[in-house]
């Protein structure tokens, strides 16, 4: 739920109704003035090809590509987007049919038809990029086409979450002429059918988006153009916000900057409006069983018994995050405090006994890796604190290492790191998406997590339940299993902060249930 200037979200629900009625005033022909928004972020795309990225690149994909389904402002149940309607046609949740809207076309002018949809899905598996989302579609057996507008998806196993998957940017629809079946799309261009077209793109610098006049979908675009500027340092981004060079910041604010904006508001400075949202982003450690020490369950459990999450969020993140004791964050149906139940509060004596019972009497040498430019400037201090906590127990000798995101990602996909930090923003708001991407031989963190009880029993059973609330009991057992094994160690759950110049509106609707910024919701009050 958003908290904007202390107002509950229910008070803001009147806003979109008024906006829809007035959207015609956003035309560039209205006085000849273009209504452009400039957004700053520290999360730059790693690729412009949806088949090649399962990361923050989705921030851009959401705005330039379409998906068959989408998660609406008002709920967490998928609704049609490029599709006119979709439904399971069997009782086992294994056959899913979608019928496309009429008149869809790509920015190239070519039609977006059923064959283009099939091509978009087939190429993900065909390319099978190491950093791509192929694993998210591993349950898809085949895609059939019926006429020009109907697509039928056949699944290997029952999966009630499939409509959610169709709402993710992993399933972005691409033009077959520009996106080859077996190779990645070259260059810095995009051919999509989303709310915007990509006019210009400079990697690591900026993306220029222009309203797509041919877009047909559920989004109501409230501006004419958006410039997204990518920053290496949040200090530069905030300086540009204060200086009026950008209108909005999304991702990358440090705790100190958040507190500064909050303090300014209490003293009467209303030039910057800070919006806060309970986020679904989780941060955790990944243990690589290929490493001699990280492969030992006792070592992983000892780390779990020593890490003080409350101190992390208090001293490093100034309470702008919450301690997390499960891979499923609070606020998502199925969440439990499995790791707290299993290990309790930090206890060096318990950790020592865990190691001694396993025959480990010498200090354990571990190297912890993190991305130094991905999750904000506080990351280095976070890992320094984890190092201090582990070493103060007298049980560990920790080495810290870091790399820029691009090389860091390549390293963990090659399984180079004994232990490393990752952040995760859900593909869709369901407990399954905080667990399934990280288990099995092939997963989103590149570190095999073989566990047949998880992959062949508990998770498949939960996916057969169309009532996602009823799947909570299965997820409770899943989290207990993961807490006992500790190949993944949850640390904290982030809150989402969006800082915007006071004349910017629409922020309260701009962040979707997967914590992705939908820039079409943003507009300037002065131009409305």
Short mmCIF file of C-alpha atoms in Angstrom, two decimals:
data_model
loop_
_atom_site.label_atom_id
_atom_site.label_comp_id
_atom_site.label_asym_id
_atom_site.label_seq_id
_atom_site.Cartn_x
_atom_site.Cartn_y
_atom_site.Cartn_z
CA UNK A 1 0.00 0.00 0.00
CA UNK A 2 1.22 3.47 -0.86
CA UNK A 3 1.57 6.14 1.79
CA UNK A 4 1.74 9.49 0.07
CA UNK A 5 1.99 12.55 2.31
CA UNK A 6 0.37 10.50 5.05
CA UNK A 7 -2.79 9.75 3.06
CA UNK A 8 -4.04 6.16 2.80
CA UNK A 9 -4.36 4.78 -0.70
CA UNK A 10 -8.15 4.66 -0.51
CA UNK A 11 -8.13 8.44 -0.53
CA UNK A 12 -6.26 8.41 -3.82
CA UNK A 13 -8.54 6.02 -5.67
CA UNK A 14 -10.66 8.90 -6.98
CA UNK A 15 -7.67 10.19 -8.98
CA UNK A 16 -7.58 7.78 -11.94
CA UNK A 17 -11.28 8.41 -12.67
CA UNK A 18 -10.62 12.09 -13.15
CA UNK A 19 -7.50 11.38 -15.16
CA UNK A 20 -9.26 9.20 -17.71
CA UNK A 21 -11.79 11.92 -18.35
CA UNK A 22 -9.08 14.47 -19.08
CA UNK A 23 -6.50 12.43 -20.98
CA UNK A 24 -7.25 14.19 -24.30
CA UNK A 25 -5.56 17.30 -22.96
CA UNK A 26 -2.23 15.51 -23.20
CA UNK A 27 -2.04 15.71 -26.96
CA UNK A 28 1.09 17.44 -28.32
CA UNK A 29 -1.31 19.46 -30.44
CA UNK A 30 -2.67 21.13 -27.31
CA UNK A 31 -0.87 24.45 -27.67
CA UNK A 32 1.99 22.68 -29.45
CA UNK A 33 3.66 21.76 -26.16
CA UNK A 34 5.01 18.26 -25.61
CA UNK A 35 4.35 16.89 -22.14
CA UNK A 36 7.58 15.04 -21.28
CA UNK A 37 8.61 13.38 -18.01
CA UNK A 38 12.26 12.74 -17.08
CA UNK A 39 12.91 9.76 -14.80
CA UNK A 40 16.20 8.92 -13.10
CA UNK A 41 17.19 5.42 -11.98
CA UNK A 42 20.29 3.42 -11.06
CA UNK A 43 18.84 0.30 -12.73
CA UNK A 44 20.01 0.23 -16.36
CA UNK A 45 19.02 -2.56 -18.78
CA UNK A 46 21.51 -5.35 -19.40
CA UNK A 47 19.90 -6.17 -22.77
CA UNK A 48 17.15 -4.85 -25.05
CA UNK A 49 16.07 -8.39 -25.99
CA UNK A 50 13.42 -9.92 -23.70
CA UNK A 51 14.81 -13.40 -24.46
CA UNK A 52 18.17 -12.39 -22.96
CA UNK A 53 17.33 -10.71 -19.65
CA UNK A 54 15.69 -11.75 -16.41
CA UNK A 55 16.59 -8.68 -14.38
CA UNK A 56 16.02 -4.92 -14.09
CA UNK A 57 15.82 -4.67 -17.87
CA UNK A 58 12.14 -5.41 -17.35
CA UNK A 59 11.73 -1.80 -16.20
CA UNK A 60 12.15 -0.74 -19.81
CA UNK A 61 10.38 -3.74 -21.37
CA UNK A 62 7.18 -3.01 -19.45
CA UNK A 63 6.85 0.32 -21.22
CA UNK A 64 7.82 -0.55 -24.81
CA UNK A 65 6.54 -4.11 -25.26
CA UNK A 66 3.13 -5.69 -24.71
CA UNK A 67 2.29 -8.90 -22.90
CA UNK A 68 -0.86 -10.96 -23.31
CA UNK A 69 -1.89 -10.32 -19.70
CA UNK A 70 -1.22 -7.58 -17.14
CA UNK A 71 -1.71 -6.95 -13.42
CA UNK A 72 -4.18 -4.06 -12.98
CA UNK A 73 -3.87 -1.11 -10.61
CA UNK A 74 -6.73 -2.31 -8.47
CA UNK A 75 -5.70 -5.89 -7.71
CA UNK A 76 -3.33 -8.81 -8.11
CA UNK A 77 -5.35 -10.96 -10.54
CA UNK A 78 -4.09 -10.90 -14.16
CA UNK A 79 -6.30 -9.26 -16.78
CA UNK A 80 -6.02 -9.15 -20.60
CA UNK A 81 -3.62 -6.66 -22.21
CA UNK A 82 -2.67 -7.54 -25.80
CA UNK A 83 -5.22 -10.31 -25.45
CA UNK A 84 -8.94 -9.66 -25.66
CA UNK A 85 -9.61 -12.60 -23.36
CA UNK A 86 -7.76 -15.63 -21.96
CA UNK A 87 -8.82 -18.72 -20.00
CA UNK A 88 -7.95 -22.28 -19.06
CA UNK A 89 -9.99 -24.62 -21.24
CA UNK A 90 -9.54 -27.70 -19.05
CA UNK A 91 -10.04 -28.52 -15.38
CA UNK A 92 -6.40 -29.51 -14.87
CA UNK A 93 -4.92 -26.04 -15.62
CA UNK A 94 -2.78 -27.40 -18.46
CA UNK A 95 -4.36 -25.83 -21.56
CA UNK A 96 -4.60 -22.03 -21.72
CA UNK A 97 -6.17 -20.17 -24.65
CA UNK A 98 -5.86 -16.48 -25.54
CA UNK A 99 -7.60 -14.47 -28.25
CA UNK A 100 -5.85 -11.28 -29.36
CA UNK A 101 -7.34 -7.82 -29.67
CA UNK A 102 -8.15 -6.75 -33.22
CA UNK A 103 -5.79 -4.45 -35.10
CA UNK A 104 -2.63 -4.97 -33.06
CA UNK A 105 0.60 -4.01 -34.79
CA UNK A 106 4.25 -3.48 -34.00
CA UNK A 107 6.05 -0.15 -34.25
CA UNK A 108 7.43 -1.46 -37.56
CA UNK A 109 3.88 -1.38 -38.93
CA UNK A 110 3.77 -5.17 -39.24
CA UNK A 111 0.81 -7.02 -37.65
CA UNK A 112 0.99 -8.54 -34.20
CA UNK A 113 -0.87 -11.77 -34.87
CA UNK A 114 -1.00 -15.27 -33.39
CA UNK A 115 2.09 -16.36 -35.33
CA UNK A 116 4.06 -13.45 -33.83
CA UNK A 117 2.96 -14.52 -30.34
CA UNK A 118 4.06 -18.11 -30.97
CA UNK A 119 7.40 -16.86 -32.33
CA UNK A 120 7.95 -14.68 -29.24
CA UNK A 121 7.56 -17.68 -26.94
CA UNK A 122 9.39 -20.23 -29.07
CA UNK A 123 12.51 -18.09 -29.40
CA UNK A 124 12.95 -17.81 -25.62
CA UNK A 125 13.48 -21.56 -25.37
CA UNK A 126 15.44 -21.66 -28.62
CA UNK A 127 17.92 -18.96 -27.55
CA UNK A 128 18.02 -20.22 -23.94
CA UNK A 129 20.27 -17.35 -22.84
CA UNK A 130 22.10 -17.96 -19.53
CA UNK A 131 20.80 -14.66 -18.18
CA UNK A 132 17.40 -14.98 -19.86
CA UNK A 133 13.96 -16.09 -18.61
CA UNK A 134 13.81 -19.53 -20.26
CA UNK A 135 13.54 -21.20 -16.84
CA UNK A 136 10.36 -19.23 -16.15
CA UNK A 137 8.77 -20.97 -19.14
CA UNK A 138 10.25 -24.42 -18.52
CA UNK A 139 6.76 -25.86 -17.99
CA UNK A 140 5.57 -24.73 -21.43
CA UNK A 141 5.36 -27.76 -23.75
CA UNK A 142 4.18 -26.10 -26.97
CA UNK A 143 2.32 -23.14 -28.44
CA UNK A 144 -0.36 -23.73 -31.08
CA UNK A 145 -1.96 -21.20 -33.42
CA UNK A 146 -5.60 -21.21 -34.48
CA UNK A 147 -6.31 -18.62 -37.14
CA UNK A 148 -4.77 -15.16 -36.96
CA UNK A 149 -5.86 -14.21 -33.44
CA UNK A 150 -6.02 -17.34 -31.25
CA UNK A 151 -3.09 -18.91 -29.40
CA UNK A 152 -3.21 -22.09 -27.29
CA UNK A 153 -0.55 -22.84 -24.67
CA UNK A 154 -0.06 -26.46 -23.61
CA UNK A 155 1.72 -27.05 -20.32
CA UNK A 156 3.70 -30.10 -19.22
CA UNK A 157 2.20 -29.99 -15.74
CA UNK A 158 -0.72 -28.20 -14.10
CA UNK A 159 0.12 -24.59 -13.30
CA UNK A 160 -2.51 -22.16 -12.04
CA UNK A 161 0.15 -19.41 -12.03
CA UNK A 162 0.52 -19.43 -15.84
CA UNK A 163 -1.70 -16.33 -16.32
CA UNK A 164 0.70 -14.50 -14.00
CA UNK A 165 3.67 -15.58 -16.14
CA UNK A 166 1.91 -14.16 -19.20
CA UNK A 167 1.79 -10.79 -17.43
CA UNK A 168 5.58 -10.60 -16.98
CA UNK A 169 8.00 -8.82 -19.35
CA UNK A 170 9.64 -12.23 -19.87
CA UNK A 171 6.77 -12.90 -22.28
CA UNK A 172 7.08 -9.60 -24.14
CA UNK A 173 5.76 -9.85 -27.69
CA UNK A 174 8.32 -9.12 -30.41
CA UNK A 175 8.29 -8.69 -34.19
CA UNK A 176 9.49 -11.93 -35.87
CA UNK A 177 11.15 -9.96 -38.66
CA UNK A 178 13.43 -8.11 -36.23
CA UNK A 179 13.92 -10.78 -33.56
CA UNK A 180 15.40 -13.99 -35.02
CA UNK A 181 14.27 -17.31 -33.60
CA UNK A 182 17.74 -18.60 -32.68
CA UNK A 183 19.83 -15.46 -32.07
CA UNK A 184 19.55 -12.36 -29.92
CA UNK A 185 18.33 -9.06 -31.34
CA UNK A 186 21.36 -6.91 -32.23
CA UNK A 187 21.84 -3.20 -31.72
CA UNK A 188 20.08 -0.62 -29.57
CA UNK A 189 16.62 -0.60 -31.14
CA UNK A 190 13.27 -2.05 -30.07
CA UNK A 191 10.34 -3.20 -32.20
CA UNK A 192 7.40 -3.55 -29.84
CA UNK A 193 3.73 -2.67 -29.51
CA UNK A 194 3.66 -1.17 -26.02
CA UNK A 195 2.50 2.24 -24.81
CA UNK A 196 5.78 3.79 -26.04
CA UNK A 197 8.24 3.41 -28.87
CA UNK A 198 11.97 3.65 -28.21
CA UNK A 199 13.14 6.72 -30.12
CA UNK A 200 16.74 6.70 -28.92
CA UNK A 201 18.88 4.59 -26.61
CA UNK A 202 22.41 5.08 -25.33
CA UNK A 203 23.49 2.13 -23.14
CA UNK A 204 24.05 3.12 -19.54
CA UNK A 205 23.04 6.71 -20.29
CA UNK A 206 19.43 7.18 -21.40
CA UNK A 207 16.32 5.83 -23.12
CA UNK A 208 14.05 8.21 -25.04
CA UNK A 209 10.43 7.00 -25.11
CA UNK A 210 7.68 8.51 -27.26
CA UNK A 211 3.97 7.78 -26.94
CA UNK A 212 2.94 5.07 -29.40
CA UNK A 213 -0.02 6.35 -31.49
CA UNK A 214 -0.86 2.80 -32.61
CA UNK A 215 -0.94 1.24 -29.13
CA UNK A 216 -4.03 -0.85 -28.35
CA UNK A 217 -4.19 -2.07 -24.79
CA UNK A 218 -5.40 -1.38 -21.27
CA UNK A 219 -2.87 1.32 -20.32
CA UNK A 220 -4.01 4.96 -20.28
CA UNK A 221 -0.96 6.98 -21.30
CA UNK A 222 -0.91 10.31 -19.43
CA UNK A 223 2.11 11.97 -21.04
CA UNK A 224 3.58 12.37 -24.53
CA UNK A 225 7.16 11.28 -23.93
CA UNK A 226 9.48 10.01 -21.20
CA UNK A 227 13.24 10.23 -20.90
CA UNK A 228 14.83 7.65 -18.60
CA UNK A 229 18.31 8.58 -17.44
CA UNK A 230 20.58 5.89 -16.02
CA UNK A 231 22.95 6.80 -13.19
CA UNK A 232 25.97 5.09 -11.70
CA UNK A 233 25.73 7.08 -8.46
CA UNK A 234 22.58 7.97 -6.55
CA UNK A 235 24.23 11.20 -5.35
CA UNK A 236 24.34 12.49 -8.93
CA UNK A 237 20.75 11.38 -9.51
CA UNK A 238 19.47 13.19 -6.42
CA UNK A 239 21.48 16.29 -7.32
CA UNK A 240 19.78 16.34 -10.72
CA UNK A 241 16.36 15.96 -9.07
CA UNK A 242 17.01 18.88 -6.75
CA UNK A 243 18.37 20.92 -9.64
CA UNK A 244 15.27 20.33 -11.77
CA UNK A 245 17.11 18.31 -14.42
CA UNK A 246 14.94 15.24 -13.78
CA UNK A 247 11.38 14.98 -12.46
CA UNK A 248 11.32 11.58 -10.72
CA UNK A 249 13.80 9.12 -9.18
CA UNK A 250 13.11 5.42 -9.05
CA UNK A 251 15.50 2.82 -7.55
CA UNK A 252 18.84 3.71 -6.04
CA UNK A 253 17.96 6.16 -3.26
CA UNK A 254 20.18 5.62 -0.23
CA UNK A 255 18.75 5.49 3.30
CA UNK A 256 20.43 8.81 4.03
CA UNK A 257 18.74 10.44 1.04
CA UNK A 258 15.36 9.01 2.01
CA UNK A 259 15.71 10.37 5.54
CA UNK A 260 16.82 13.73 4.16
CA UNK A 261 13.66 14.00 2.05
CA UNK A 262 11.50 12.93 5.01
CA UNK A 263 13.15 15.49 7.32
CA UNK A 264 12.72 18.23 4.71
CA UNK A 265 8.99 17.58 4.57
CA UNK A 266 8.63 17.87 8.37
CA UNK A 267 10.33 21.29 8.25
CA UNK A 268 7.95 22.59 5.61
CA UNK A 269 10.04 22.03 2.47
CA UNK A 270 7.56 20.59 -0.06
CA UNK A 271 9.71 20.93 -3.19
CA UNK A 272 10.24 17.14 -3.31
CA UNK A 273 7.41 14.68 -2.72
CA UNK A 274 8.55 11.31 -1.32
CA UNK A 275 6.18 8.36 -1.78
CA UNK A 276 6.64 5.18 0.23
CA UNK A 277 5.36 1.70 -0.59
CA UNK A 278 5.70 -1.63 1.20
CA UNK A 279 7.86 -3.38 -1.35
CA UNK A 280 8.03 -6.95 -2.51
CA UNK A 281 11.75 -6.81 -3.29
CA UNK A 282 13.84 -9.28 -1.28
CA UNK A 283 17.60 -9.48 -0.70
CA UNK A 284 19.40 -12.67 0.20
CA UNK A 285 22.64 -14.65 0.17
CA UNK A 286 23.21 -17.55 -2.21
CA UNK A 287 25.51 -20.42 -1.18
CA UNK A 288 27.29 -22.24 -3.98
CA UNK A 289 27.60 -25.96 -3.20
CA UNK A 290 30.50 -26.16 -5.63
CA UNK A 291 32.61 -24.38 -2.99
CA UNK A 292 34.21 -26.63 -0.39
CA UNK A 293 32.99 -24.64 2.62
CA UNK A 294 29.64 -23.41 1.31
CA UNK A 295 28.76 -27.01 0.43
CA UNK A 296 28.67 -27.92 4.13
CA UNK A 297 25.17 -27.66 5.67
CA UNK A 298 26.70 -26.86 9.08
CA UNK A 299 28.53 -23.85 7.66
CA UNK A 300 25.37 -22.51 6.04
CA UNK A 301 23.35 -23.06 9.22
CA UNK A 302 26.01 -21.36 11.34
CA UNK A 303 25.81 -18.29 9.11
CA UNK A 304 22.02 -18.35 9.49
CA UNK A 305 22.43 -18.40 13.28
CA UNK A 306 24.78 -15.40 13.27
CA UNK A 307 23.37 -12.84 10.83
CA UNK A 308 21.57 -10.06 12.71
CA UNK A 309 18.95 -8.80 10.27
CA UNK A 310 17.49 -6.28 12.69
CA UNK A 311 20.86 -4.63 13.06
CA UNK A 312 21.32 -4.57 9.28
CA UNK A 313 18.07 -2.72 8.65
CA UNK A 314 18.55 -0.45 11.66
CA UNK A 315 22.18 0.61 11.21
CA UNK A 316 22.76 0.23 7.48
CA UNK A 317 19.32 1.00 6.06
CA UNK A 318 18.00 3.33 8.77
CA UNK A 319 14.78 1.30 8.97
CA UNK A 320 13.99 1.92 5.32
CA UNK A 321 13.83 -1.89 5.00
CA UNK A 322 12.40 -4.72 7.12
CA UNK A 323 14.10 -7.91 8.40
CA UNK A 324 13.17 -10.93 6.30
CA UNK A 325 12.97 -14.50 7.63
CA UNK A 326 11.60 -16.18 4.54
CA UNK A 327 12.16 -16.11 0.80
CA UNK A 328 8.49 -15.10 0.56
CA UNK A 329 8.13 -11.48 1.76
CA UNK A 330 5.54 -10.20 4.20
CA UNK A 331 2.39 -9.11 2.40
CA UNK A 332 2.44 -12.07 -0.02
CA UNK A 333 0.00 -14.90 0.72
CA UNK A 334 1.95 -17.88 2.04
CA UNK A 335 4.60 -15.89 3.93
CA UNK A 336 5.97 -17.42 7.14
CA UNK A 337 8.94 -16.65 9.40
CA UNK A 338 10.50 -20.05 8.72
CA UNK A 339 14.14 -19.00 9.26
CA UNK A 340 13.31 -17.26 12.55
CA UNK A 341 11.40 -20.33 13.71
CA UNK A 342 14.33 -22.57 12.75
CA UNK A 343 17.26 -20.50 14.06
CA UNK A 344 15.84 -17.89 16.42
CA UNK A 345 17.66 -14.67 17.20
CA UNK A 346 21.42 -14.41 16.46
CA UNK A 347 23.30 -16.76 18.81
CA UNK A 348 27.09 -17.39 18.52
CA UNK A 349 26.90 -20.27 21.00
CA UNK A 350 24.38 -22.14 18.85
CA UNK A 351 26.46 -21.44 15.76
CA UNK A 352 29.59 -22.78 17.47
CA UNK A 353 27.78 -25.95 18.53
CA UNK A 354 26.44 -26.42 14.99
CA UNK A 355 29.97 -26.34 13.60
CA UNK A 356 31.50 -28.47 16.36
CA UNK A 357 28.81 -31.14 16.00
CA UNK A 358 29.79 -31.37 12.33
CA UNK A 359 33.48 -31.78 13.22
CA UNK A 360 34.46 -28.24 12.21
CA UNK A 361 36.84 -26.73 14.77
CA UNK A 362 38.95 -24.29 12.74
CA UNK A 363 37.79 -20.91 11.52
CA UNK A 364 35.77 -21.16 8.34
CA UNK A 365 37.18 -19.14 5.42
CA UNK A 366 34.46 -17.75 3.16
CA UNK A 367 34.51 -15.18 0.36
CA UNK A 368 31.35 -13.07 -0.04
CA UNK A 369 30.68 -11.30 -3.35
CA UNK A 370 28.30 -8.47 -4.17
CA UNK A 371 27.43 -6.14 -7.04
CA UNK A 372 28.80 -2.74 -6.15
CA UNK A 373 26.61 -0.71 -8.51
CA UNK A 374 23.28 -2.53 -8.60
CA UNK A 375 21.34 -2.15 -5.37
CA UNK A 376 22.42 1.29 -4.16
CA UNK A 377 25.35 2.83 -2.39
CA UNK A 378 24.58 1.09 0.93
CA UNK A 379 25.44 -2.38 -0.39
CA UNK A 380 29.15 -2.16 0.46
CA UNK A 381 28.32 -1.14 4.03
CA UNK A 382 25.79 -3.96 4.29
CA UNK A 383 28.38 -6.58 3.39
CA UNK A 384 30.96 -4.99 5.67
CA UNK A 385 28.44 -5.37 8.51
CA UNK A 386 27.76 -9.02 7.62
CA UNK A 387 31.52 -9.63 7.63
CA UNK A 388 31.81 -7.99 11.06
CA UNK A 389 28.94 -10.04 12.50
CA UNK A 390 30.38 -13.34 11.27
CA UNK A 391 33.94 -12.58 12.33
CA UNK A 392 32.95 -11.25 15.78
CA UNK A 393 31.72 -14.77 16.56
CA UNK A 394 35.28 -16.03 16.26
CA UNK A 395 34.04 -18.74 13.89
CA UNK A 396 34.60 -17.19 10.47
CA UNK A 397 37.27 -15.40 8.46
CA UNK A 398 35.47 -13.43 5.73
CA UNK A 399 36.85 -11.92 2.53
CA UNK A 400 34.69 -9.40 0.66
CA UNK A 401 34.87 -8.89 -3.09
CA UNK A 402 32.72 -6.93 -5.56
CA UNK A 403 32.28 -6.27 -9.25
CA UNK A 404 30.10 -4.04 -11.45
CA UNK A 405 26.75 -5.69 -12.22
CA UNK A 406 27.54 -6.85 -15.76
CA UNK A 407 30.67 -8.77 -14.77
CA UNK A 408 29.20 -9.79 -11.41
CA UNK A 409 26.25 -11.41 -13.19
CA UNK A 410 28.50 -13.28 -15.58
CA UNK A 411 30.51 -14.53 -12.63
CA UNK A 412 27.65 -16.04 -10.68
CA UNK A 413 26.19 -17.61 -13.82
CA UNK A 414 29.56 -19.36 -14.21
CA UNK A 415 29.36 -20.40 -10.53
CA UNK A 416 32.53 -18.54 -9.61
CA UNK A 417 31.41 -17.25 -6.20
CA UNK A 418 31.28 -19.29 -2.95
CA UNK A 419 28.63 -16.95 -1.46
CA UNK A 420 27.05 -13.93 -3.12
CA UNK A 421 24.28 -11.40 -2.60
CA UNK A 422 21.25 -11.01 -4.83
CA UNK A 423 18.14 -8.92 -4.88
CA UNK A 424 14.85 -10.07 -6.39
CA UNK A 425 11.74 -8.21 -7.42
CA UNK A 426 8.98 -10.68 -8.16
CA UNK A 427 7.94 -11.42 -11.71
CA UNK A 428 4.39 -11.57 -10.37
CA UNK A 429 2.76 -11.25 -6.91
CA UNK A 430 2.54 -14.92 -5.91
CA UNK A 431 4.61 -16.90 -3.39
CA UNK A 432 5.61 -19.34 -6.13
CA UNK A 433 7.68 -16.65 -7.84
CA UNK A 434 9.88 -16.13 -4.79
CA UNK A 435 10.82 -19.81 -4.70
CA UNK A 436 10.55 -21.57 -8.06
CA UNK A 437 13.06 -19.28 -9.89
CA UNK A 438 15.81 -20.31 -7.43
CA UNK A 439 15.40 -24.08 -7.18
CA UNK A 440 16.21 -26.93 -9.53
CA UNK A 441 19.28 -27.60 -11.63
CA UNK A 442 18.75 -24.49 -13.75
CA UNK A 443 17.58 -21.31 -12.08
CA UNK A 444 17.76 -17.52 -12.00
CA UNK A 445 20.89 -17.34 -9.83
CA UNK A 446 22.88 -19.87 -11.86
CA UNK A 447 23.57 -22.02 -8.80
CA UNK A 448 21.93 -25.46 -8.91
CA UNK A 449 19.58 -26.20 -6.04
CA UNK A 450 18.54 -29.84 -6.50
CA UNK A 451 15.80 -30.88 -4.10
CA UNK A 452 13.25 -33.36 -5.38
CA UNK A 453 10.88 -32.73 -2.49
CA UNK A 454 10.63 -29.10 -3.59
CA UNK A 455 10.68 -29.50 -7.36
CA UNK A 456 8.68 -32.71 -7.76
CA UNK A 457 6.31 -32.69 -4.80
CA UNK A 458 5.57 -29.48 -2.89
CA UNK A 459 5.79 -26.87 -5.65
CA UNK A 460 3.91 -28.89 -8.32
CA UNK A 461 1.14 -29.55 -5.79
CA UNK A 462 0.83 -25.84 -4.99
CA UNK A 463 0.54 -24.98 -8.70
CA UNK A 464 -2.43 -27.27 -9.14
CA UNK A 465 -4.41 -25.09 -6.73
CA UNK A 466 -6.33 -22.44 -8.65
CA UNK A 467 -7.20 -20.79 -5.31
CA UNK A 468 -3.82 -19.22 -4.59
CA UNK A 469 -4.77 -18.54 -0.99
CA UNK A 470 -5.31 -22.25 -0.44
CA UNK A 471 -1.77 -22.91 -1.64
CA UNK A 472 -0.43 -21.27 1.53
CA UNK A 473 -0.07 -24.55 3.43
CA UNK A 474 2.14 -25.97 0.69
CA UNK A 475 4.32 -22.88 0.74
CA UNK A 476 4.69 -23.15 4.52
CA UNK A 477 6.22 -26.62 4.05
CA UNK A 478 8.40 -25.31 1.23
CA UNK A 479 9.81 -22.57 3.44
CA UNK A 480 10.51 -25.00 6.28
CA UNK A 481 12.48 -27.20 3.88
CA UNK A 482 14.47 -24.24 2.56
CA UNK A 483 15.21 -22.94 6.06
CA UNK A 484 16.64 -26.30 7.08
CA UNK A 485 18.89 -26.47 4.03
CA UNK A 486 19.94 -22.78 3.87
CA UNK A 487 21.21 -22.70 0.32
CA UNK A 488 19.40 -19.35 0.22
CA UNK A 489 19.49 -17.04 3.24
CA UNK A 490 16.95 -14.16 3.22
CA UNK A 491 18.22 -10.91 4.73
CA UNK A 492 15.79 -8.06 4.27
CA UNK A 493 12.70 -6.88 2.46
CA UNK A 494 12.87 -3.51 0.79
CA UNK A 495 10.45 -0.65 0.81
CA UNK A 496 9.93 1.29 -2.39
CA UNK A 497 10.61 5.02 -2.40
CA UNK A 498 9.85 7.34 -5.28
CA UNK A 499 11.06 10.93 -5.01
CA UNK A 500 9.39 13.37 -7.37
CA UNK A 501 9.32 17.08 -8.06
CA UNK A 502 6.17 18.53 -6.48
CA UNK A 503 4.47 19.13 -9.86
CA UNK A 504 4.53 15.41 -10.75
CA UNK A 505 1.33 13.38 -10.26
CA UNK A 506 0.36 9.76 -10.83
CA UNK A 507 3.16 8.31 -8.70
CA UNK A 508 0.72 6.38 -6.52
CA UNK A 509 -0.33 4.29 -9.53
CA UNK A 510 2.99 4.10 -11.35
CA UNK A 511 4.54 1.19 -9.45
CA UNK A 512 2.88 -2.12 -10.27
CA UNK A 513 2.48 -5.23 -8.11
CA UNK A 514 5.88 -6.47 -9.30
CA UNK A 515 7.49 -3.15 -8.27
CA UNK A 516 8.11 -2.11 -11.89
CA UNK A 517 7.64 1.52 -12.88
CA UNK A 518 4.90 2.11 -15.44
CA UNK A 519 5.94 5.53 -16.68
CA UNK A 520 2.68 6.08 -18.57
CA UNK A 521 0.98 6.89 -15.25
CA UNK A 522 3.17 9.96 -14.63
CA UNK A 523 2.18 13.46 -15.66
CA UNK A 524 2.77 17.09 -14.74
CA UNK A 525 -0.05 18.82 -12.90
CA UNK A 526 0.70 22.06 -14.71
CA UNK A 527 0.04 20.43 -18.08
CA UNK A 528 -3.21 18.73 -17.10
#
